[in-house]
GROMACS .gro file of C-alpha atoms in nm:
model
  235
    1UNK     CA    1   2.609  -0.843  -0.447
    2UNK     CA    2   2.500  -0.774  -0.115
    3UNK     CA    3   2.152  -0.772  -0.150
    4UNK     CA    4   2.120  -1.037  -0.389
    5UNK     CA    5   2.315  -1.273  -0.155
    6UNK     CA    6   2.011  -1.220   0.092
    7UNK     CA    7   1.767  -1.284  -0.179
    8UNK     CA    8   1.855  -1.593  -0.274
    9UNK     CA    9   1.919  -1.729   0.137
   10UNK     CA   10   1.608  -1.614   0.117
   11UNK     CA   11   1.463  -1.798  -0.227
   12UNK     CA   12   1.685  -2.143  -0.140
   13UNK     CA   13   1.493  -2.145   0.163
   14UNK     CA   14   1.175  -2.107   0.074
   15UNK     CA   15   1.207  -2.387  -0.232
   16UNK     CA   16   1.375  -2.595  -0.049
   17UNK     CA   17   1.052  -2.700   0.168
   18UNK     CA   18   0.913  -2.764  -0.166
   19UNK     CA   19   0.720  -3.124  -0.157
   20UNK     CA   20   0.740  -3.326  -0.464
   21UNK     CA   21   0.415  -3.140  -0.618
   22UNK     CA   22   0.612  -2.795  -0.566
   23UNK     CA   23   0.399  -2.734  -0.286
   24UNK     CA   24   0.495  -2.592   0.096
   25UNK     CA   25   0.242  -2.726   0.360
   26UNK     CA   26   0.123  -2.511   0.664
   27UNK     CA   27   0.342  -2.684   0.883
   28UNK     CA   28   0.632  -2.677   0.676
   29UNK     CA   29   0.583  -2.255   0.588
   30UNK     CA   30   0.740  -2.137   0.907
   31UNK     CA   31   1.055  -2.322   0.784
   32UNK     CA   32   1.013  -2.253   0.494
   33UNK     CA   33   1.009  -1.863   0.578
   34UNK     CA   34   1.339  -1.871   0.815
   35UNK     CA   35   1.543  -1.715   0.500
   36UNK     CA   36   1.289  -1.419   0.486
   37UNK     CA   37   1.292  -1.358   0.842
   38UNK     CA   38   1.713  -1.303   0.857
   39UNK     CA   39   1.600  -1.039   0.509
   40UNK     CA   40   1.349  -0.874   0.739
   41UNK     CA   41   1.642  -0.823   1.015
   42UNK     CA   42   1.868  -0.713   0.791
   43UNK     CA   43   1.606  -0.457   0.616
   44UNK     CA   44   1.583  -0.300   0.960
   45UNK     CA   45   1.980  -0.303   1.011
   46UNK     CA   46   1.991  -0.118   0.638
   47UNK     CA   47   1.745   0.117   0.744
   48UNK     CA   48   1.957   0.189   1.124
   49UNK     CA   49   2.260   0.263   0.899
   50UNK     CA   50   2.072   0.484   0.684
   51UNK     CA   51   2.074   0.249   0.338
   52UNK     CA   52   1.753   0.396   0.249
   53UNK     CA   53   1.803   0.232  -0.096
   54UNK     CA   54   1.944  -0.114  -0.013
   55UNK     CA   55   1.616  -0.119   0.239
   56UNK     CA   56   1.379  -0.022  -0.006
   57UNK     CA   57   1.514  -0.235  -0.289
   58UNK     CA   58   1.487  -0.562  -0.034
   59UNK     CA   59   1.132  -0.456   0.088
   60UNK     CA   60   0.992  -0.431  -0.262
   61UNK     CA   61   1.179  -0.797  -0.344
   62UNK     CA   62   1.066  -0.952  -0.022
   63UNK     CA   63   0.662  -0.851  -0.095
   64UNK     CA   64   0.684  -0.974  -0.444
   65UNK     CA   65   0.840  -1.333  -0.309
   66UNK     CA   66   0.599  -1.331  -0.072
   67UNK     CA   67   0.291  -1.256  -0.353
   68UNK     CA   68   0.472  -1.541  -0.571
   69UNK     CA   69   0.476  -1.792  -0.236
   70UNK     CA   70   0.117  -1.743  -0.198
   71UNK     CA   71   0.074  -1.937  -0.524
   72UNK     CA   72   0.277  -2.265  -0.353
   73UNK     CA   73   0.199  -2.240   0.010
   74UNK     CA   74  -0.035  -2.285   0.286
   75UNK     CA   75  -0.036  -1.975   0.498
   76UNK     CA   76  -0.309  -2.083   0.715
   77UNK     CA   77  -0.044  -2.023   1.052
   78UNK     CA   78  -0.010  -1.647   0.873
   79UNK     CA   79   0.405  -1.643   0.819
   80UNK     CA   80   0.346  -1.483   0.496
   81UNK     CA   81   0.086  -1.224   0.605
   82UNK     CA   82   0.292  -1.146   0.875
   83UNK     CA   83   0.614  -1.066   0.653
   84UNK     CA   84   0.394  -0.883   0.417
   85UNK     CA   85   0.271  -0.656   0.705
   86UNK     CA   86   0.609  -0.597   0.821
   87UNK     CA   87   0.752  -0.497   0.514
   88UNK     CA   88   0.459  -0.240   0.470
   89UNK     CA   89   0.517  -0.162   0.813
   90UNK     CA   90   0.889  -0.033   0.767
   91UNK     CA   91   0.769   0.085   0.433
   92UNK     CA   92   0.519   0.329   0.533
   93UNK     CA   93   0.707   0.426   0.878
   94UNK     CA   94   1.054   0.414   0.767
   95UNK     CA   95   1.195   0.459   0.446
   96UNK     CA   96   0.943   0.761   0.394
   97UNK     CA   97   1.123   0.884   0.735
   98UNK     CA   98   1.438   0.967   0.454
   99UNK     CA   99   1.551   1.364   0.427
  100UNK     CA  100   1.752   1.393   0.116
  101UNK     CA  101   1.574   1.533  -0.167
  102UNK     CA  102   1.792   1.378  -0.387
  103UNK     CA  103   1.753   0.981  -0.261
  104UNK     CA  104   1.360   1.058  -0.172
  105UNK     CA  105   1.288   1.094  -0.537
  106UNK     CA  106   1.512   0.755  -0.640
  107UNK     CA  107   1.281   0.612  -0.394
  108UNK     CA  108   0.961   0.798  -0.539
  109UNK     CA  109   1.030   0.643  -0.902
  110UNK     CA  110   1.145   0.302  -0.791
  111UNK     CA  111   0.779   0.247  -0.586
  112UNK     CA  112   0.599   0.396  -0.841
  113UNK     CA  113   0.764   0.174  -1.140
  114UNK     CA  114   0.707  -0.110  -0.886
  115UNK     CA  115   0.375  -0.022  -0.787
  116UNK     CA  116   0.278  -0.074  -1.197
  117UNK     CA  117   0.421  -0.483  -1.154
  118UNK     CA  118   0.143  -0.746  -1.305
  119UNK     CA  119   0.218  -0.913  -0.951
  120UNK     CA  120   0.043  -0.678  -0.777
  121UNK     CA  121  -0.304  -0.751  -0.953
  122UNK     CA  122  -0.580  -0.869  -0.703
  123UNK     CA  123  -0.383  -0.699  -0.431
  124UNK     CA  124  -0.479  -0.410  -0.323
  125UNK     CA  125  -0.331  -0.326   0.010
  126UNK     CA  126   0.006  -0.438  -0.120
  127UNK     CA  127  -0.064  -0.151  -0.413
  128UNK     CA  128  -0.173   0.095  -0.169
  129UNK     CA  129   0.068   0.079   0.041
  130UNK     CA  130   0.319   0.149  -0.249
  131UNK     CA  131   0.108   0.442  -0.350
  132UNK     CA  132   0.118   0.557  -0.031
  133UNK     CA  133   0.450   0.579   0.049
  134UNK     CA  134   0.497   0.717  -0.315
  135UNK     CA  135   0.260   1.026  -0.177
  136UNK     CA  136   0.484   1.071   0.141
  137UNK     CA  137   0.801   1.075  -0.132
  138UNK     CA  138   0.595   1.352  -0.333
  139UNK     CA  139   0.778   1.661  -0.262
  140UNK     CA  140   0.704   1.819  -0.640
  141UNK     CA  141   0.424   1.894  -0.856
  142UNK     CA  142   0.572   1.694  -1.132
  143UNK     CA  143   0.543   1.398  -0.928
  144UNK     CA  144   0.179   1.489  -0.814
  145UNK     CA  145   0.114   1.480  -1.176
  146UNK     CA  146   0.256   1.125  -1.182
  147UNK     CA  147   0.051   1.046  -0.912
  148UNK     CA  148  -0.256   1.216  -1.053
  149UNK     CA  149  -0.218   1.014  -1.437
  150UNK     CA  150  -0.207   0.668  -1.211
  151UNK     CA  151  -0.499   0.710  -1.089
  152UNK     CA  152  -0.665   0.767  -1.380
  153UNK     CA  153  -0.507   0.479  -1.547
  154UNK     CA  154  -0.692   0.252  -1.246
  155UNK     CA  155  -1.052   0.439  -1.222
  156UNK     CA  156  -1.279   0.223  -1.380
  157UNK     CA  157  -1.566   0.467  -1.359
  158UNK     CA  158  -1.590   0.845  -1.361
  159UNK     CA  159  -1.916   0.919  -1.302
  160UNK     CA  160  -2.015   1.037  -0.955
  161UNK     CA  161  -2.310   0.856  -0.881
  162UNK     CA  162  -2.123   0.492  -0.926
  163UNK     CA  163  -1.766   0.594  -0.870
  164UNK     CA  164  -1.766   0.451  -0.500
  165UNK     CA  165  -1.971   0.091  -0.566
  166UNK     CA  166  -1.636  -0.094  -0.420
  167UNK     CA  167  -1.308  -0.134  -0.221
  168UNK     CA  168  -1.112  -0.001  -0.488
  169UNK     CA  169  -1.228   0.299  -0.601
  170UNK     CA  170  -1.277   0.420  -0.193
  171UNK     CA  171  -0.923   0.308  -0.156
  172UNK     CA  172  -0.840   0.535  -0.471
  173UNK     CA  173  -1.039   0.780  -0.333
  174UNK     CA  174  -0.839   0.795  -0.029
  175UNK     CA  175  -0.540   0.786  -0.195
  176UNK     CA  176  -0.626   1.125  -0.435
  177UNK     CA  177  -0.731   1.321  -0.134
  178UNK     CA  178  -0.437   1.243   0.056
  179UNK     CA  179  -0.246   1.380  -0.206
  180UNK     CA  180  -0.472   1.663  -0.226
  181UNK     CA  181  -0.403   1.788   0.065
  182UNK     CA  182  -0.013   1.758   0.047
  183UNK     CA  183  -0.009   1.967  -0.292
  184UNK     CA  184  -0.368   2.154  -0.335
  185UNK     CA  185  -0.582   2.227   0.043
  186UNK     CA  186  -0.781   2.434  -0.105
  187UNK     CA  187  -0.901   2.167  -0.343
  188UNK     CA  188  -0.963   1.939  -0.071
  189UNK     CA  189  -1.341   2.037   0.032
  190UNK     CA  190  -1.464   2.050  -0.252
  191UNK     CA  191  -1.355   1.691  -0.344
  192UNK     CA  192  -1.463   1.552  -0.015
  193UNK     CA  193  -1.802   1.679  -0.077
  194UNK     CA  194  -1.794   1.519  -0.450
  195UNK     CA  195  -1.699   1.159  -0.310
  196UNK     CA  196  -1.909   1.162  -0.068
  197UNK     CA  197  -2.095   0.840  -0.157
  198UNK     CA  198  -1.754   0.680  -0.031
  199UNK     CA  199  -1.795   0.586   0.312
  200UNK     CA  200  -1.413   0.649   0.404
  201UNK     CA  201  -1.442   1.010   0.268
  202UNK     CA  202  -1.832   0.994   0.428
  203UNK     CA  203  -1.671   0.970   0.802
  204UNK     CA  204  -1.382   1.242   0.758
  205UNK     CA  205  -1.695   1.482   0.634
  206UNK     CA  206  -1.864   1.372   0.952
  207UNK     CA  207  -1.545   1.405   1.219
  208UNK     CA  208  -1.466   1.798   1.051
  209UNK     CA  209  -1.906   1.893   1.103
  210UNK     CA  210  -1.828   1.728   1.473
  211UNK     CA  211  -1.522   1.922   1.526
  212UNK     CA  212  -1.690   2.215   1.346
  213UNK     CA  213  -2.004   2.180   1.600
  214UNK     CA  214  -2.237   2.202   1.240
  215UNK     CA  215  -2.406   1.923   1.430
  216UNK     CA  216  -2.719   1.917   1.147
  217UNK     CA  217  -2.484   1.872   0.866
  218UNK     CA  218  -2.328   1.569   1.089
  219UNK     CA  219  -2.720   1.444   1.079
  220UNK     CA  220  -2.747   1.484   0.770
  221UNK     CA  221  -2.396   1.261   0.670
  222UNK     CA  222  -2.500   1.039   0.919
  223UNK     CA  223  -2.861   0.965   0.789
  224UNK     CA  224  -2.715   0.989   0.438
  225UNK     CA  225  -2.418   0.687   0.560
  226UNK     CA  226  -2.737   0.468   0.659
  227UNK     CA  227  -2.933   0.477   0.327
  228UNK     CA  228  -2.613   0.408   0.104
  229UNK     CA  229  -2.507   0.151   0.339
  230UNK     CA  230  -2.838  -0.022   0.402
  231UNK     CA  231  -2.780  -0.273   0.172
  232UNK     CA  232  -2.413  -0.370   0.275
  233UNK     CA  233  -2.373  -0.686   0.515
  234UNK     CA  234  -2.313  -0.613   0.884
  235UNK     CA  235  -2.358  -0.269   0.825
   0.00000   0.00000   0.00000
């Protein structure tokens, strides 16, 4: 009862700064946001007083409002953005912060289920950030292997040479060799030097041949970075 009484402060507000064509202007979204901001204090009360689950449940509500508002708003002053970064915010430095086995994997399934929402389509840093947290959750290999058949549910192509053409698959990328190295290290090389072509993976190749002082294999990533990136604007 609790947490639905904040989501609908928090939904009344919002609709009413509804014009007549069911639209919020960009100087009417800060108003129209007030609702959301007394959610976002009382996540971070929730997550003081250790309601890792009330928290979680009103982060995950708050960044699908805010994904829905998008649709009827003009966030050109960046109230919405800024909500959506805070809820990742507590999400990813938070709520992963919780001990109990028992409550971490409640929290595990519920961002992974939510992660899976139609809402999220066309935004990816809302889905990696659920992923992510999801990976921090991971204490067991039964969950890895959760983790493992999502990503193969979103890779659109397996074959080395093209796996890496764009954002997503170098954020998925990221994502599998995190995980990787929570559950299988000695897996982790080898994968790096498979997805290479990825420019994310490309520069954590380059930082461990720094560290290493293998200063021609560094060269060779470096001069390797430049022809597969040659082509990219601003690069």
């Amino acid at each position: 009862d609790e947490k639905n009484s904040w989501l609908k402060l928090m939904r009344n507000c919002i609709n009413s700064f509804k014009g007549r064509d069911n639209f919020i202007r960009w100087n009417e979204c800060d108003k129209a946001l007030q609702g959301t901001y007394k959610v976002l204090e009382h996540i971070q009360i929730a997550i003081d007083c250790k309601e890792f689950l009330m928290a979680t449940e009103l982060i995950l509500a708050v960044m699908r409002e805010m994904l829905k508002m998008t649709q009827f708003a003009d966030d050109s002053d960046g109230g919405i953005s800024y909500v959506l970064d805070s809820v990742k915010s507590l999400l990813a430095s938070e709520v992963i912060a919780i001990t109990d086995k028992e409550q971490r994997e409640i929290l595990f399934t519920k961002i992974l289920t939510e992660s899976k929402n139609k809402i999220y389509g066309g935004w990816l840093e809302e889905r990696v950030s659920l992923i992510t947290a999801c990976i921090s959750l991971a204490d067991s290999l039964k969950q890895k292997r959760r983790l493992d058949s999502y990503f193969e549910k979103y890779m659109v192509d397996n074959d080395a040479s093209y796996a890496f053409n764009n954002y997503t698959q170098e954020k998925i990328a990221i994502l599998k060799y995190q995980l990787l190295k929570k559950f299988d290290k000695e897996k982790v090389d080898a994968f790096l030097s498979e997805n290479r072509a990825c420019a994310e993976i490309r520069e954590i190749l380059l930082k461990k041949a720094i560290t290493g002082q293998k200063y021609l294999e560094a060269e060779k990533l470096s001069v390797e970075g430049e022809k597969n990136d040659a082509e990219l604007t601003g690069v």
